[in-house]
């Protein structure tokens, strides 16, 4: 007897193939059959799915829930979007592995992205992190953050590494992979990886040479320099012969819109045709979200948070910063690309700064009677750098072009600060794709869109058993009315659950039934 039989739905199987009418049989946590079955087929439970889509569970390989996975209630906002599998540790910023030498510095640097790490979160090894992680309703995997490996080996002050540092990075990387990391992530826009030259980056990744471990990268630049940044990463991939995934591809700044992304997609397609294993991903919003520190040029990030705060307290350094922002040379100059009126502060710790939450730096400067740069520096100093922002800098036409590329798939880049206002993408990325880019714009078919949230991301990170609805695959499933699924959050009120997801199962266990949480926690840790 089958454990579960889903009858009469339209199956979109995650491969990109046309949808078809079929029954789906589940037994022992695995899909047993996807075909019309006789009416008298015995099953312990039957779900009638007429008029609904039946798809693989959605997969997000780019979230920052490393610490959020330890919070009470974790998984609900993900399930209500249809997510059954997520991967953390992105942008070089994983919550493990690192030892005590630079632990406090690293945790302070991670906090605006991942939120505060609870005491029970084990950081010294990835195996320890996995062992400390509480039971979860959804499956979770982890990339090892190469930025954290470097900070653990050499801190944030040292810009040129010695052989002993590379040796330490290599040992930690190899151990994390043996502990089950599904890949390695880079954050070249963040300290300390922003200090690598291309040659040094290749040396840091040397243990991966000739292998099949995926490398994901938040590139050095995503604005005027995005094409050169892609060229740099293709050089790294060719030299080491490694799979490469460009994270959250975009072209920041109006001057780049419509110009840079076609060049980037052409470069990636040429690389694919020459035999490189390359791909990219994108989130479906024109605004991003990260640390406010990201507006600073690389030299201002050296030395860790205390050094950054000291630097920003120095009037001479502020004058130099003003000149660097004015010129915009050699870094993603977000203050210019988004404008002070396009940068909104979303987490602030000091009580005196709470009135500024959700306001732009231009608005806050007007409230305080300061120029925007002085206002920004004062806030960073007072808040010890722990501020997150939402910055409006991308073009929907570029997002559409990336989504339509066969080399792309969807991610959220969801960050989880402990307090403040998150980006609405934390709650609504996956419904937004289907609501806005499929139903409203017609930019993708249902089959293309489902492929980009299931089969394609599973293939990119080699997630065995995931992403395709077929016999023998894991019974991670979504059932929903395609006209009902929608995002409900906004930039002003982001913490609203998505609506319209009917039923979600992981490993054959119902997690959401007719929109009601079951409380089950069958989630598994996905290891390479």
Short mmCIF file of C-alpha atoms in Angstrom, two decimals:
data_model
loop_
_atom_site.label_atom_id
_atom_site.label_comp_id
_atom_site.label_asym_id
_atom_site.label_seq_id
_atom_site.Cartn_x
_atom_site.Cartn_y
_atom_site.Cartn_z
CA UNK A 1 0.00 0.00 0.00
CA UNK A 2 1.24 3.46 -0.90
CA UNK A 3 1.87 6.00 1.84
CA UNK A 4 0.34 8.80 -0.23
CA UNK A 5 -1.39 9.25 -3.56
CA UNK A 6 -1.82 12.68 -5.17
CA UNK A 7 -4.58 12.42 -7.74
CA UNK A 8 -5.54 14.47 -10.75
CA UNK A 9 -3.09 17.36 -10.63
CA UNK A 10 -1.09 18.91 -13.44
CA UNK A 11 2.49 17.78 -12.97
CA UNK A 12 5.27 20.21 -13.84
CA UNK A 13 8.25 18.00 -13.24
CA UNK A 14 11.10 20.50 -12.90
CA UNK A 15 12.90 19.59 -16.12
CA UNK A 16 11.34 22.35 -18.21
CA UNK A 17 9.21 19.84 -20.12
CA UNK A 18 5.52 20.61 -20.73
CA UNK A 19 3.16 19.94 -17.86
CA UNK A 20 0.98 16.81 -17.98
CA UNK A 21 -1.88 15.24 -16.08
CA UNK A 22 -0.80 12.42 -13.80
CA UNK A 23 -1.11 10.88 -10.37
CA UNK A 24 1.90 10.96 -8.03
CA UNK A 25 2.55 8.03 -5.72
CA UNK A 26 4.77 8.32 -2.63
CA UNK A 27 6.22 5.49 -0.59
CA UNK A 28 8.98 5.55 2.03
CA UNK A 29 9.77 9.21 1.47
CA UNK A 30 10.45 8.64 -2.23
CA UNK A 31 8.35 9.17 -5.36
CA UNK A 32 7.16 5.72 -6.45
CA UNK A 33 5.33 6.64 -9.66
CA UNK A 34 4.27 9.60 -11.79
CA UNK A 35 1.56 8.32 -14.14
CA UNK A 36 -2.19 7.75 -14.32
CA UNK A 37 -2.94 5.02 -11.77
CA UNK A 38 -5.99 2.76 -11.52
CA UNK A 39 -8.89 4.12 -9.45
CA UNK A 40 -8.58 1.28 -6.94
CA UNK A 41 -4.87 1.86 -6.21
CA UNK A 42 -4.57 1.43 -2.42
CA UNK A 43 -3.04 4.28 -0.42
CA UNK A 44 -3.08 5.26 3.24
CA UNK A 45 -3.85 8.80 2.23
CA UNK A 46 -5.15 10.50 -0.90
CA UNK A 47 -4.86 14.18 -1.85
CA UNK A 48 -7.13 15.37 -4.65
CA UNK A 49 -5.23 17.98 -6.71
CA UNK A 50 -7.59 18.69 -9.62
CA UNK A 51 -7.07 22.24 -10.89
CA UNK A 52 -3.73 22.51 -9.10
CA UNK A 53 -0.08 22.21 -10.04
CA UNK A 54 2.06 19.46 -8.54
CA UNK A 55 5.75 20.33 -8.64
CA UNK A 56 9.02 19.40 -6.96
CA UNK A 57 9.70 21.30 -3.75
CA UNK A 58 11.32 24.63 -4.46
CA UNK A 59 15.06 25.05 -3.87
CA UNK A 60 16.94 28.21 -2.88
CA UNK A 61 20.70 27.72 -3.05
CA UNK A 62 21.44 31.26 -1.87
CA UNK A 63 20.17 32.17 1.57
CA UNK A 64 21.91 33.44 4.71
CA UNK A 65 19.91 31.49 7.31
CA UNK A 66 23.05 30.06 8.94
CA UNK A 67 22.03 31.39 12.37
CA UNK A 68 18.29 31.72 11.69
CA UNK A 69 18.10 27.91 11.42
CA UNK A 70 18.54 27.90 15.23
CA UNK A 71 15.60 30.27 15.88
CA UNK A 72 12.15 29.14 17.08
CA UNK A 73 9.70 28.87 14.21
CA UNK A 74 12.38 28.53 11.56
CA UNK A 75 11.00 27.18 8.30
CA UNK A 76 7.53 28.70 8.20
CA UNK A 77 8.30 31.68 5.97
CA UNK A 78 10.24 29.34 3.70
CA UNK A 79 7.48 26.72 3.52
CA UNK A 80 4.81 29.26 2.68
CA UNK A 81 6.82 30.03 -0.47
CA UNK A 82 7.11 26.34 -1.34
CA UNK A 83 10.73 25.96 -0.25
CA UNK A 84 11.75 22.48 0.86
CA UNK A 85 15.53 22.85 0.44
CA UNK A 86 17.83 25.81 1.10
CA UNK A 87 21.59 26.29 1.05
CA UNK A 88 23.33 28.73 3.42
CA UNK A 89 26.92 29.92 3.78
CA UNK A 90 26.84 32.20 0.75
CA UNK A 91 29.00 35.17 -0.30
CA UNK A 92 32.03 33.85 1.61
CA UNK A 93 30.12 34.45 4.87
CA UNK A 94 29.38 31.03 6.40
CA UNK A 95 28.78 30.69 10.14
CA UNK A 96 31.44 27.94 10.27
CA UNK A 97 34.22 26.85 10.32
CA UNK A 98 36.40 29.19 12.36
CA UNK A 99 38.23 28.91 15.65
CA UNK A 100 38.65 31.21 18.65
CA UNK A 101 41.52 33.40 17.36
CA UNK A 102 39.31 35.75 15.32
CA UNK A 103 35.90 34.47 16.42
CA UNK A 104 34.51 37.72 17.80
CA UNK A 105 35.64 39.71 14.73
CA UNK A 106 34.07 37.21 12.38
CA UNK A 107 30.79 37.03 14.30
CA UNK A 108 30.57 40.84 14.33
CA UNK A 109 31.13 40.92 10.58
CA UNK A 110 28.51 38.22 9.95
CA UNK A 111 25.85 39.69 12.24
CA UNK A 112 24.24 42.17 9.81
CA UNK A 113 23.79 39.35 7.27
CA UNK A 114 23.06 36.25 9.35
CA UNK A 115 21.93 37.84 12.60
CA UNK A 116 23.41 37.08 15.98
CA UNK A 117 24.77 33.56 16.41
CA UNK A 118 23.22 31.76 19.39
CA UNK A 119 25.60 30.24 21.97
CA UNK A 120 24.74 26.70 20.91
CA UNK A 121 25.87 27.30 17.31
CA UNK A 122 29.18 25.43 16.92
CA UNK A 123 31.64 27.33 14.74
CA UNK A 124 34.93 25.43 14.91
CA UNK A 125 34.07 22.77 12.31
CA UNK A 126 31.31 22.30 9.81
CA UNK A 127 30.63 18.87 11.28
CA UNK A 128 30.17 20.57 14.65
CA UNK A 129 27.84 23.16 13.10
CA UNK A 130 25.69 20.41 11.60
CA UNK A 131 25.61 18.52 14.89
CA UNK A 132 24.49 21.63 16.79
CA UNK A 133 21.73 22.52 14.32
CA UNK A 134 18.25 21.77 15.71
CA UNK A 135 15.66 19.66 13.84
CA UNK A 136 14.12 21.54 10.92
CA UNK A 137 11.02 21.14 8.78
CA UNK A 138 13.07 21.77 5.61
CA UNK A 139 16.31 20.39 4.22
CA UNK A 140 19.41 22.58 4.67
CA UNK A 141 22.84 22.49 3.09
CA UNK A 142 25.91 24.65 3.60
CA UNK A 143 28.59 26.19 1.43
CA UNK A 144 31.90 26.85 3.13
CA UNK A 145 32.61 30.58 3.02
CA UNK A 146 36.12 31.24 1.73
CA UNK A 147 36.02 34.70 3.29
CA UNK A 148 35.53 33.18 6.72
CA UNK A 149 38.37 30.72 6.05
CA UNK A 150 40.69 33.61 5.24
CA UNK A 151 39.57 35.66 8.25
CA UNK A 152 40.11 32.62 10.46
CA UNK A 153 43.64 32.15 9.11
CA UNK A 154 44.77 35.78 8.97
CA UNK A 155 42.11 38.13 10.38
CA UNK A 156 40.90 41.19 8.53
CA UNK A 157 44.01 43.40 8.71
CA UNK A 158 46.49 41.46 6.57
CA UNK A 159 46.14 42.27 2.88
CA UNK A 160 48.95 40.03 1.55
CA UNK A 161 49.04 36.45 2.81
CA UNK A 162 52.02 34.18 3.39
CA UNK A 163 52.35 30.50 2.53
CA UNK A 164 51.36 29.49 6.07
CA UNK A 165 48.08 31.36 5.66
CA UNK A 166 47.28 29.63 2.37
CA UNK A 167 48.18 26.29 3.94
CA UNK A 168 45.73 26.97 6.78
CA UNK A 169 43.00 28.00 4.33
CA UNK A 170 43.55 24.86 2.28
CA UNK A 171 43.40 22.59 5.31
CA UNK A 172 40.18 24.20 6.54
CA UNK A 173 38.60 24.09 3.08
CA UNK A 174 39.41 20.41 2.61
CA UNK A 175 38.07 19.53 6.05
CA UNK A 176 34.84 21.46 5.48
CA UNK A 177 34.32 19.64 2.19
CA UNK A 178 34.93 16.31 3.88
CA UNK A 179 32.42 17.36 6.56
CA UNK A 180 29.81 17.78 3.84
CA UNK A 181 29.93 21.34 2.46
CA UNK A 182 28.13 21.28 -0.91
CA UNK A 183 30.53 23.84 -2.38
CA UNK A 184 32.69 26.87 -1.69
CA UNK A 185 31.37 30.44 -1.69
CA UNK A 186 33.33 33.63 -2.39
CA UNK A 187 32.54 37.19 -1.33
CA UNK A 188 34.95 39.34 -3.33
CA UNK A 189 32.89 42.43 -2.56
CA UNK A 190 33.51 41.95 1.17
CA UNK A 191 36.52 42.00 3.48
CA UNK A 192 38.84 40.20 3.62
CA UNK A 193 38.41 38.60 0.17
CA UNK A 194 38.31 41.97 -1.55
CA UNK A 195 42.07 42.14 -0.89
CA UNK A 196 42.85 39.11 -3.09
CA UNK A 197 44.43 39.68 -6.48
CA UNK A 198 43.25 37.26 -9.15
CA UNK A 199 46.47 35.25 -8.79
CA UNK A 200 46.05 35.10 -5.01
CA UNK A 201 42.43 34.01 -5.36
CA UNK A 202 43.50 31.15 -7.60
CA UNK A 203 46.06 30.12 -4.99
CA UNK A 204 43.43 30.21 -2.22
CA UNK A 205 41.19 27.88 -4.27
CA UNK A 206 44.02 25.53 -5.29
CA UNK A 207 42.59 22.44 -3.48
CA UNK A 208 39.58 22.55 -5.83
CA UNK A 209 41.66 22.31 -9.01
CA UNK A 210 40.31 19.85 -11.57
CA UNK A 211 37.46 18.73 -9.32
CA UNK A 212 33.68 19.04 -9.43
CA UNK A 213 33.16 21.14 -6.28
CA UNK A 214 30.98 24.13 -7.28
CA UNK A 215 32.27 27.63 -6.51
CA UNK A 216 29.69 30.41 -6.10
CA UNK A 217 30.81 34.02 -6.17
CA UNK A 218 29.61 37.42 -5.09
CA UNK A 219 31.86 39.16 -7.59
CA UNK A 220 34.29 41.99 -7.01
CA UNK A 221 32.03 44.47 -8.79
CA UNK A 222 28.40 44.37 -9.89
CA UNK A 223 28.12 47.87 -11.33
CA UNK A 224 30.25 49.54 -13.99
CA UNK A 225 32.90 46.84 -13.54
CA UNK A 226 30.59 43.83 -13.76
CA UNK A 227 31.85 42.66 -17.17
CA UNK A 228 35.48 42.74 -16.05
CA UNK A 229 34.49 40.94 -12.85
CA UNK A 230 32.90 38.14 -14.88
CA UNK A 231 36.04 37.94 -17.01
CA UNK A 232 38.11 37.63 -13.83
CA UNK A 233 36.00 34.73 -12.55
CA UNK A 234 36.09 32.96 -15.91
CA UNK A 235 39.89 33.23 -15.76
CA UNK A 236 39.79 31.59 -12.33
CA UNK A 237 37.44 28.86 -13.58
CA UNK A 238 39.57 28.14 -16.68
CA UNK A 239 42.81 28.08 -14.70
CA UNK A 240 41.50 25.71 -12.03
CA UNK A 241 38.99 23.82 -14.22
CA UNK A 242 36.17 24.19 -11.69
CA UNK A 243 32.38 24.66 -11.89
CA UNK A 244 31.45 28.34 -11.47
CA UNK A 245 28.19 29.95 -10.37
CA UNK A 246 27.83 33.76 -10.56
CA UNK A 247 25.69 34.80 -7.59
CA UNK A 248 22.87 37.37 -7.82
CA UNK A 249 23.90 38.69 -11.25
CA UNK A 250 22.96 42.31 -11.84
CA UNK A 251 24.24 45.55 -13.35
CA UNK A 252 23.98 48.29 -10.74
CA UNK A 253 23.47 51.90 -11.76
CA UNK A 254 21.37 53.49 -14.49
CA UNK A 255 24.39 53.96 -16.77
CA UNK A 256 24.85 50.18 -16.88
CA UNK A 257 21.24 49.18 -17.43
CA UNK A 258 20.59 47.38 -20.69
CA UNK A 259 24.27 47.47 -21.62
CA UNK A 260 26.28 45.25 -19.31
CA UNK A 261 24.00 42.24 -18.85
CA UNK A 262 23.88 41.30 -22.57
CA UNK A 263 27.69 41.31 -22.56
CA UNK A 264 27.84 39.18 -19.43
CA UNK A 265 25.35 36.61 -20.76
CA UNK A 266 27.32 36.40 -24.00
CA UNK A 267 30.55 35.78 -22.08
CA UNK A 268 28.92 33.03 -20.03
CA UNK A 269 27.45 31.37 -23.12
CA UNK A 270 30.83 31.46 -24.87
CA UNK A 271 32.43 29.89 -21.79
CA UNK A 272 29.77 27.18 -21.72
CA UNK A 273 30.35 26.40 -25.40
CA UNK A 274 34.08 26.00 -24.78
CA UNK A 275 33.28 23.42 -22.12
CA UNK A 276 33.28 25.37 -18.85
CA UNK A 277 30.60 24.46 -16.29
CA UNK A 278 29.17 27.95 -15.69
CA UNK A 279 25.87 29.44 -14.63
CA UNK A 280 24.30 32.40 -12.86
CA UNK A 281 21.39 33.24 -10.62
CA UNK A 282 19.25 36.31 -9.95
CA UNK A 283 16.69 37.61 -7.48
CA UNK A 284 13.47 39.15 -8.88
CA UNK A 285 13.76 42.61 -7.28
CA UNK A 286 15.33 45.88 -8.39
CA UNK A 287 16.60 46.49 -4.85
CA UNK A 288 19.32 44.54 -3.09
CA UNK A 289 20.13 44.26 0.60
CA UNK A 290 23.41 43.95 2.44
CA UNK A 291 25.63 45.66 5.01
CA UNK A 292 25.79 49.44 4.82
CA UNK A 293 29.57 48.89 4.99
CA UNK A 294 29.30 47.73 1.39
CA UNK A 295 29.24 51.37 0.24
CA UNK A 296 32.90 51.70 1.32
CA UNK A 297 35.87 51.12 -1.01
CA UNK A 298 38.06 48.08 -0.18
CA UNK A 299 40.84 50.02 1.54
CA UNK A 300 38.33 51.35 4.08
CA UNK A 301 37.37 47.79 5.08
CA UNK A 302 40.86 46.67 6.12
CA UNK A 303 41.54 45.61 9.71
CA UNK A 304 38.13 44.44 10.89
CA UNK A 305 35.22 46.35 12.37
CA UNK A 306 37.19 48.24 15.05
CA UNK A 307 39.63 49.55 12.46
CA UNK A 308 36.77 50.54 10.13
CA UNK A 309 35.07 52.47 12.93
CA UNK A 310 38.32 54.24 13.87
CA UNK A 311 38.89 55.15 10.24
CA UNK A 312 35.41 56.57 9.82
CA UNK A 313 35.88 58.65 12.98
CA UNK A 314 38.87 60.43 11.44
CA UNK A 315 37.99 63.70 9.64
CA UNK A 316 40.91 63.26 7.20
CA UNK A 317 39.74 59.75 6.32
CA UNK A 318 36.22 61.07 5.75
CA UNK A 319 37.56 63.66 3.30
CA UNK A 320 39.40 60.89 1.47
CA UNK A 321 36.22 58.81 1.45
CA UNK A 322 34.26 61.71 -0.05
CA UNK A 323 36.80 61.92 -2.88
CA UNK A 324 36.67 58.16 -3.47
CA UNK A 325 32.87 58.19 -3.65
CA UNK A 326 32.99 61.17 -5.99
CA UNK A 327 35.37 59.36 -8.37
CA UNK A 328 33.83 55.89 -7.98
CA UNK A 329 36.95 54.23 -9.38
CA UNK A 330 37.73 50.58 -8.70
CA UNK A 331 34.75 49.56 -6.54
CA UNK A 332 30.96 49.36 -6.50
CA UNK A 333 30.19 52.93 -5.53
CA UNK A 334 26.69 52.27 -4.23
CA UNK A 335 26.31 55.82 -2.90
CA UNK A 336 26.47 56.99 -6.51
CA UNK A 337 24.89 53.96 -8.19
CA UNK A 338 21.79 54.00 -5.98
CA UNK A 339 22.00 57.60 -4.73
CA UNK A 340 21.63 58.62 -1.09
CA UNK A 341 17.86 58.70 -1.69
CA UNK A 342 17.98 55.07 -2.88
CA UNK A 343 19.67 53.65 0.23
CA UNK A 344 17.27 52.75 3.05
CA UNK A 345 18.42 51.59 6.49
CA UNK A 346 16.77 48.39 7.65
CA UNK A 347 18.47 47.46 10.93
CA UNK A 348 19.79 49.78 13.64
CA UNK A 349 20.68 48.82 17.21
CA UNK A 350 21.07 52.06 19.15
CA UNK A 351 17.76 53.36 20.60
CA UNK A 352 18.52 56.91 19.46
CA UNK A 353 18.74 55.67 15.87
CA UNK A 354 15.47 53.74 15.82
CA UNK A 355 13.52 56.70 14.34
CA UNK A 356 15.65 56.31 11.20
CA UNK A 357 14.59 52.73 10.52
CA UNK A 358 13.13 52.39 7.02
CA UNK A 359 14.23 55.85 5.97
CA UNK A 360 16.72 56.76 3.24
CA UNK A 361 20.08 58.30 4.05
CA UNK A 362 18.93 61.43 2.23
CA UNK A 363 15.90 61.65 4.54
CA UNK A 364 17.98 60.97 7.67
CA UNK A 365 20.52 63.62 6.63
CA UNK A 366 17.71 66.16 6.27
CA UNK A 367 16.36 65.17 9.71
CA UNK A 368 19.79 65.64 11.32
CA UNK A 369 20.85 68.71 9.37
CA UNK A 370 23.91 66.93 7.92
CA UNK A 371 25.18 66.08 4.49
CA UNK A 372 24.45 62.42 3.62
CA UNK A 373 28.06 61.19 3.83
CA UNK A 374 28.64 62.71 7.28
CA UNK A 375 25.32 61.28 8.42
CA UNK A 376 26.26 57.85 7.04
CA UNK A 377 29.69 57.86 8.72
CA UNK A 378 28.25 59.00 12.06
CA UNK A 379 25.71 56.18 11.97
CA UNK A 380 28.31 53.55 11.10
CA UNK A 381 30.53 54.73 13.95
CA UNK A 382 27.70 54.84 16.49
CA UNK A 383 26.35 51.45 15.41
CA UNK A 384 29.83 49.87 15.23
CA UNK A 385 29.21 49.09 11.58
CA UNK A 386 26.27 46.75 12.23
CA UNK A 387 23.71 48.33 9.89
CA UNK A 388 21.89 46.74 6.98
CA UNK A 389 20.46 48.57 4.00
CA UNK A 390 18.17 48.12 1.04
CA UNK A 391 19.56 49.79 -2.07
CA UNK A 392 17.61 50.41 -5.27
CA UNK A 393 20.08 49.98 -8.11
CA UNK A 394 18.97 47.40 -10.71
CA UNK A 395 16.70 47.33 -13.77
CA UNK A 396 13.71 45.04 -14.20
CA UNK A 397 14.54 44.69 -17.90
CA UNK A 398 17.96 43.31 -16.93
CA UNK A 399 16.35 40.97 -14.40
CA UNK A 400 14.00 39.69 -17.10
CA UNK A 401 16.90 39.13 -19.52
CA UNK A 402 18.79 37.13 -16.91
CA UNK A 403 15.72 35.07 -16.01
CA UNK A 404 15.17 34.23 -19.67
CA UNK A 405 18.72 32.93 -20.11
CA UNK A 406 19.00 29.12 -20.05
CA UNK A 407 22.08 29.58 -17.83
CA UNK A 408 20.12 31.16 -14.95
CA UNK A 409 17.94 30.20 -12.05
CA UNK A 410 16.21 31.99 -9.18
CA UNK A 411 17.63 32.73 -5.71
CA UNK A 412 16.54 35.04 -2.90
CA UNK A 413 19.83 36.16 -1.29
CA UNK A 414 17.68 36.38 1.85
CA UNK A 415 19.50 37.86 4.85
CA UNK A 416 18.29 37.33 8.43
CA UNK A 417 19.33 40.22 10.72
CA UNK A 418 18.20 39.66 14.29
CA UNK A 419 16.27 42.93 14.37
CA UNK A 420 14.96 45.58 12.02
CA UNK A 421 13.23 45.32 8.65
CA UNK A 422 14.37 42.60 6.25
CA UNK A 423 14.09 42.82 2.48
CA UNK A 424 10.69 41.49 1.28
CA UNK A 425 12.60 38.85 -0.69
CA UNK A 426 13.07 36.92 2.56
CA UNK A 427 9.32 36.18 2.55
CA UNK A 428 8.27 36.52 -1.06
CA UNK A 429 10.93 35.72 -3.68
CA UNK A 430 9.45 32.51 -5.07
CA UNK A 431 5.79 33.59 -5.25
CA UNK A 432 6.98 36.84 -6.83
CA UNK A 433 8.61 34.98 -9.71
CA UNK A 434 5.41 33.08 -10.47
CA UNK A 435 3.04 35.98 -9.79
CA UNK A 436 4.91 38.79 -11.52
CA UNK A 437 7.17 37.27 -14.16
CA UNK A 438 4.85 34.40 -15.20
CA UNK A 439 1.24 35.46 -14.58
CA UNK A 440 1.53 39.23 -15.03
CA UNK A 441 4.41 39.74 -17.46
CA UNK A 442 4.46 36.44 -19.33
CA UNK A 443 8.26 36.61 -19.35
CA UNK A 444 8.50 32.88 -18.56
CA UNK A 445 6.21 29.92 -18.99
CA UNK A 446 5.15 27.97 -15.91
CA UNK A 447 7.43 25.14 -16.97
CA UNK A 448 10.44 27.44 -17.41
CA UNK A 449 9.83 29.15 -14.07
CA UNK A 450 9.39 25.88 -12.14
CA UNK A 451 12.62 24.56 -13.71
CA UNK A 452 14.42 27.65 -12.41
CA UNK A 453 13.32 26.97 -8.83
CA UNK A 454 13.73 23.17 -8.86
CA UNK A 455 15.73 21.20 -11.42
CA UNK A 456 18.19 23.91 -12.39
CA UNK A 457 19.42 24.85 -8.88
CA UNK A 458 19.60 21.16 -7.91
CA UNK A 459 21.79 20.52 -10.93
CA UNK A 460 24.07 23.48 -10.24
CA UNK A 461 24.95 22.30 -6.71
CA UNK A 462 24.62 18.57 -7.49
CA UNK A 463 21.85 18.05 -4.94
CA UNK A 464 21.14 14.35 -5.39
CA UNK A 465 17.50 13.32 -5.39
CA UNK A 466 16.25 16.90 -5.55
CA UNK A 467 14.60 19.14 -8.10
CA UNK A 468 12.79 16.70 -10.41
CA UNK A 469 9.44 15.01 -9.95
CA UNK A 470 10.14 11.47 -11.13
CA UNK A 471 10.13 7.94 -9.77
CA UNK A 472 13.07 7.35 -7.43
CA UNK A 473 13.50 11.02 -6.50
CA UNK A 474 12.92 12.41 -3.01
CA UNK A 475 9.27 13.12 -2.25
CA UNK A 476 9.71 16.87 -1.74
CA UNK A 477 6.55 18.29 -3.31
CA UNK A 478 4.40 21.39 -3.67
CA UNK A 479 0.69 21.48 -4.55
CA UNK A 480 -0.91 24.84 -5.28
CA UNK A 481 -3.42 26.77 -7.35
CA UNK A 482 -1.28 28.70 -9.87
CA UNK A 483 -3.63 31.67 -9.71
CA UNK A 484 -3.56 31.90 -5.89
CA UNK A 485 0.15 31.94 -5.02
CA UNK A 486 1.29 35.49 -4.31
CA UNK A 487 3.69 37.71 -2.42
CA UNK A 488 2.05 39.86 0.26
CA UNK A 489 5.00 41.79 1.70
CA UNK A 490 6.22 45.22 0.63
CA UNK A 491 9.38 47.24 1.26
CA UNK A 492 7.47 49.14 3.96
CA UNK A 493 5.94 46.00 5.50
CA UNK A 494 8.20 43.11 4.49
CA UNK A 495 7.41 40.58 7.26
CA UNK A 496 4.29 39.17 5.67
CA UNK A 497 3.96 35.50 4.83
CA UNK A 498 3.38 34.53 1.22
CA UNK A 499 -0.13 33.33 0.46
CA UNK A 500 -1.64 30.60 -1.69
CA UNK A 501 0.67 27.64 -1.14
CA UNK A 502 -1.67 24.76 -0.39
CA UNK A 503 0.37 21.67 0.48
CA UNK A 504 4.11 21.11 0.92
CA UNK A 505 5.86 17.82 1.69
CA UNK A 506 9.49 17.03 2.46
CA UNK A 507 10.70 13.42 2.38
CA UNK A 508 7.04 12.47 1.91
CA UNK A 509 5.99 14.11 5.18
CA UNK A 510 3.30 16.83 5.03
CA UNK A 511 4.62 20.13 6.39
CA UNK A 512 1.84 22.37 5.13
CA UNK A 513 -1.66 20.96 4.65
CA UNK A 514 -4.30 23.19 3.06
CA UNK A 515 -2.25 26.14 4.25
CA UNK A 516 -1.88 24.92 7.85
CA UNK A 517 1.50 24.02 9.35
CA UNK A 518 1.74 20.48 10.68
CA UNK A 519 4.74 21.01 12.96
CA UNK A 520 6.63 18.05 11.47
CA UNK A 521 10.42 18.33 11.22
CA UNK A 522 11.66 15.78 8.70
CA UNK A 523 14.30 18.10 7.27
CA UNK A 524 17.69 16.59 6.59
CA UNK A 525 21.14 18.11 6.43
CA UNK A 526 22.30 17.82 2.84
CA UNK A 527 25.94 16.86 2.60
CA UNK A 528 28.11 16.65 -0.46
#
